Amino acid sequence: MKKNLLIEVYTEELPLLCVIGFINQLPLVVKSVFENYRFEYKKFDTYVTPVRIVIYVENLEEKTKPKEEEIIGPPVSVAIKDNNYTQQAIGFAKKYNVELKDLYIKETQKGKFIAIKKVFEGEKVSTIIPQILTEILSKLVYPKQMVWEETKFKFPRPIRNLLVIFGNEIIKTKFLQLNSTNYTYGIKTFPLKKIKIVNKKRLDLANSYFELLKDECIIINQQERVETLKKMLKNIVSRKKLKIDEND
């Protein structure tokens, strides 16, 4: 079954150059990691703000794609005697739960070996999110890294909250020393306002997240945020008969 996946990593405020770097890096890193884990999905989007790293995946299969792998066993010289399989070959087949008829001879640069082709079932996406997230964040490059918790994981700023939504379900998982929650935070106030993730406008939870943030005047899409600011500036300029320097 296909569902939408949303992951939000909430951090202490990231430096400006870090935000700009992550905006450019994140799509490439996510695509590479998803390919490695054999995700099947329609498309994904990534967003970075000074305190949020967000990955949104549309129509993601609940399991990763099955993988066929060739496994090399013992050399033919010890696996076959008098045209019969030896105990080494039988043990190899038993280890990977295949029948002797599935064995074949593979010629390599090092000689002839017994081999099999084994299909490994896909993994449940919800169970491998911590390792996927660790890979993604580890591959984001910024010269100044920090260590702030027991696992000694390095990142530009401490990570304070994790939100994982898959379809209409809040996924409970653990990343580093953090347990995922069912909320995110609003704009910078003291104390920080918690925004509980609930269904909105008959949307699934993943899409409700974006609407709930908009209600708090938070535009997560960086391009949409820029266009909104430009529109507001033009309105002020027009109203007060001023000129604006169009400098990004």
XYZ file of C-alpha atoms in Angstrom:
248
model
C 0.000 0.000 0.000
C 1.279 3.467 -0.896
C 1.427 6.200 1.739
C 2.922 9.658 2.129
C 5.972 9.894 4.410
C 7.057 13.016 6.264
C 10.141 13.359 8.425
C 10.909 16.561 10.318
C 14.212 17.003 12.150
C 13.958 20.008 14.482
C 17.296 21.569 15.441
C 18.733 24.481 17.306
C 19.239 27.393 14.928
C 21.489 26.492 11.990
C 23.989 29.021 10.592
C 22.888 30.809 7.400
C 25.599 29.227 5.216
C 24.655 25.818 6.621
C 20.995 26.346 5.639
C 21.971 27.389 2.111
C 24.323 24.408 1.802
C 21.736 21.936 3.066
C 19.063 23.285 0.684
C 21.378 22.346 -2.206
C 22.727 19.098 -0.749
C 19.618 17.486 0.728
C 17.795 16.500 -2.515
C 20.917 14.779 -3.871
C 21.632 12.958 -0.610
C 18.022 11.802 -0.166
C 17.854 10.514 -3.746
C 21.094 8.557 -3.296
C 20.022 6.989 0.023
C 16.553 6.116 -1.300
C 18.098 4.384 -4.311
C 20.442 2.447 -2.039
C 17.520 1.238 0.093
C 15.375 0.515 -2.995
C 12.501 2.836 -2.090
C 9.559 2.841 -4.507
C 7.751 6.197 -4.603
C 6.195 8.813 -6.884
C 8.353 11.817 -5.916
C 9.935 13.538 -2.935
C 10.518 17.125 -1.787
C 12.976 18.509 0.733
C 12.855 21.716 2.757
C 15.377 23.409 5.029
C 14.774 26.339 7.389
C 17.026 27.615 10.187
C 15.440 25.090 12.589
C 13.807 22.413 10.389
C 14.977 19.762 7.960
C 11.951 18.226 6.260
C 11.676 15.290 3.845
C 8.298 14.631 2.227
C 7.809 11.507 0.084
C 4.659 11.037 -1.979
C 3.099 7.601 -2.605
C 5.818 5.545 -0.930
C 5.413 1.760 -0.842
C 5.290 0.332 2.691
C 8.133 -2.069 1.864
C 11.355 -1.557 -0.045
C 11.789 -3.308 -3.375
C 12.927 -6.974 -3.186
C 16.568 -7.543 -4.105
C 18.127 -10.391 -6.059
C 21.704 -11.094 -5.010
C 24.283 -13.534 -6.310
C 26.064 -15.353 -3.475
C 29.356 -17.118 -4.111
C 29.967 -20.338 -2.188
C 32.836 -22.834 -1.903
C 35.204 -23.616 -4.803
C 34.094 -26.352 -7.203
C 37.194 -28.350 -6.229
C 35.740 -28.959 -2.747
C 32.021 -28.625 -3.548
C 31.810 -31.363 -6.204
C 33.409 -34.832 -6.018
C 32.728 -37.598 -8.532
C 29.926 -35.467 -10.066
C 28.123 -35.281 -6.706
C 27.744 -32.393 -4.295
C 29.869 -32.683 -1.161
C 28.888 -31.780 2.388
C 30.370 -28.292 1.811
C 27.944 -27.684 -1.081
C 25.018 -29.172 0.845
C 25.837 -26.977 3.838
C 26.034 -23.894 1.599
C 22.577 -24.626 0.124
C 21.121 -25.262 3.576
C 22.557 -22.013 4.953
C 20.634 -19.970 2.353
C 17.550 -22.208 2.375
C 17.764 -23.267 -1.289
C 17.648 -26.659 -2.981
C 20.697 -28.330 -4.545
C 19.150 -27.898 -8.000
C 19.417 -24.110 -7.488
C 23.222 -24.298 -7.275
C 25.270 -23.445 -10.342
C 28.920 -22.992 -11.261
C 30.264 -19.438 -11.426
C 33.533 -18.713 -13.222
C 35.551 -15.881 -11.646
C 39.091 -14.551 -11.963
C 39.982 -16.721 -8.972
C 38.527 -19.884 -10.480
C 35.243 -21.815 -10.460
C 32.883 -21.579 -7.497
C 29.440 -22.827 -6.530
C 26.907 -19.970 -6.494
C 23.216 -19.201 -6.028
C 20.851 -16.333 -6.791
C 18.808 -15.398 -3.741
C 15.839 -13.000 -3.619
C 15.697 -10.991 -0.394
C 12.286 -9.624 0.572
C 11.835 -5.886 0.971
C 12.049 -4.306 4.438
C 9.270 -2.365 6.151
C 10.001 1.338 5.669
C 8.715 2.246 9.131
C 11.309 0.007 10.825
C 14.392 1.270 8.963
C 13.733 5.022 9.316
C 16.437 5.521 12.021
C 19.221 4.076 9.858
C 17.968 5.940 6.770
C 17.916 9.207 8.709
C 21.384 8.578 10.145
C 22.771 8.068 6.631
C 21.072 11.177 5.242
C 22.187 13.507 8.034
C 25.710 12.033 8.090
C 26.156 12.870 4.410
C 25.197 16.539 4.784
C 28.471 18.469 4.692
C 29.266 21.533 6.805
C 32.751 22.330 8.139
C 31.770 23.041 11.764
C 30.188 20.066 13.526
C 29.083 19.590 17.124
C 28.767 16.652 19.514
C 26.012 17.034 22.114
C 24.790 13.582 23.168
C 25.986 10.139 24.217
C 26.236 8.503 20.784
C 28.755 11.212 19.713
C 26.801 11.837 16.512
C 28.153 14.948 14.783
C 25.938 17.672 13.334
C 26.180 21.473 12.964
C 23.652 22.047 15.771
C 21.957 19.832 18.392
C 18.829 17.989 17.214
C 15.948 18.572 19.635
C 12.902 16.844 18.148
C 11.978 14.208 15.590
C 8.600 13.818 13.914
C 7.850 10.873 11.598
C 4.489 10.526 9.838
C 3.644 7.650 7.500
C 0.243 7.985 5.886
C -2.192 8.572 8.720
C 0.051 7.289 11.475
C 2.633 8.861 13.766
C 5.582 6.463 13.738
C 7.193 5.813 17.105
C 10.902 5.320 16.642
C 14.229 6.220 18.222
C 17.003 8.236 16.586
C 20.212 8.790 18.562
C 18.898 9.443 22.102
C 15.656 10.967 20.823
C 12.261 9.300 20.868
C 10.066 10.580 18.045
C 7.051 12.655 19.074
C 3.598 13.557 17.755
C 4.266 17.292 17.664
C 6.509 19.994 16.229
C 7.261 23.536 17.413
C 5.941 26.911 16.323
C 7.881 30.113 15.673
C 10.632 31.118 18.095
C 8.941 32.142 21.335
C 9.664 31.486 24.972
C 8.512 28.971 25.905
C 8.292 27.212 22.532
C 4.735 26.400 21.480
C 4.112 22.742 20.741
C 1.954 22.022 17.684
C 0.287 18.631 17.969
C -0.117 16.882 14.622
C -3.787 16.120 13.941
C -5.835 15.616 10.799
C -6.925 18.809 9.090
C -9.312 19.459 6.194
C -9.741 15.739 5.505
C -6.032 15.473 4.694
C -3.773 12.657 5.823
C -1.440 13.495 8.701
C 1.569 14.064 6.442
C -0.218 16.808 4.476
C -1.954 18.147 7.590
C 1.539 18.991 8.900
C 1.982 21.706 6.255
C -1.460 23.208 6.951
C -0.891 23.229 10.711
C 2.378 25.125 10.244
C 0.705 27.655 7.915
C -1.842 28.312 10.671
C 1.153 29.359 12.795
C 2.499 31.658 10.014
C 5.260 29.190 9.101
C 5.881 28.591 5.388
C 8.086 25.525 5.116
C 8.656 25.731 1.335
C 11.663 28.021 0.890
C 10.643 29.224 -2.597
C 7.101 29.968 -1.478
C 8.543 31.820 1.515
C 10.698 34.032 -0.738
C 7.762 34.808 -3.047
C 5.574 35.712 -0.060
C 8.221 38.116 1.254
C 8.642 39.725 -2.185
C 4.888 40.226 -2.482
C 4.732 41.836 0.967
C 7.628 44.160 0.104
C 6.023 45.216 -3.173
C 2.780 46.015 -1.358
C 4.654 48.241 1.106
C 6.595 49.951 -1.682
C 3.437 50.575 -3.698
C 1.525 51.902 -0.714
C 4.254 54.290 0.379
C 5.407 55.253 -3.138
C 8.935 53.974 -2.573
C 11.429 52.104 -4.745
C 12.922 48.718 -3.970
C 16.366 47.363 -4.793
C 15.660 43.944 -6.372
C 18.722 42.277 -4.892
C 18.322 38.654 -3.783
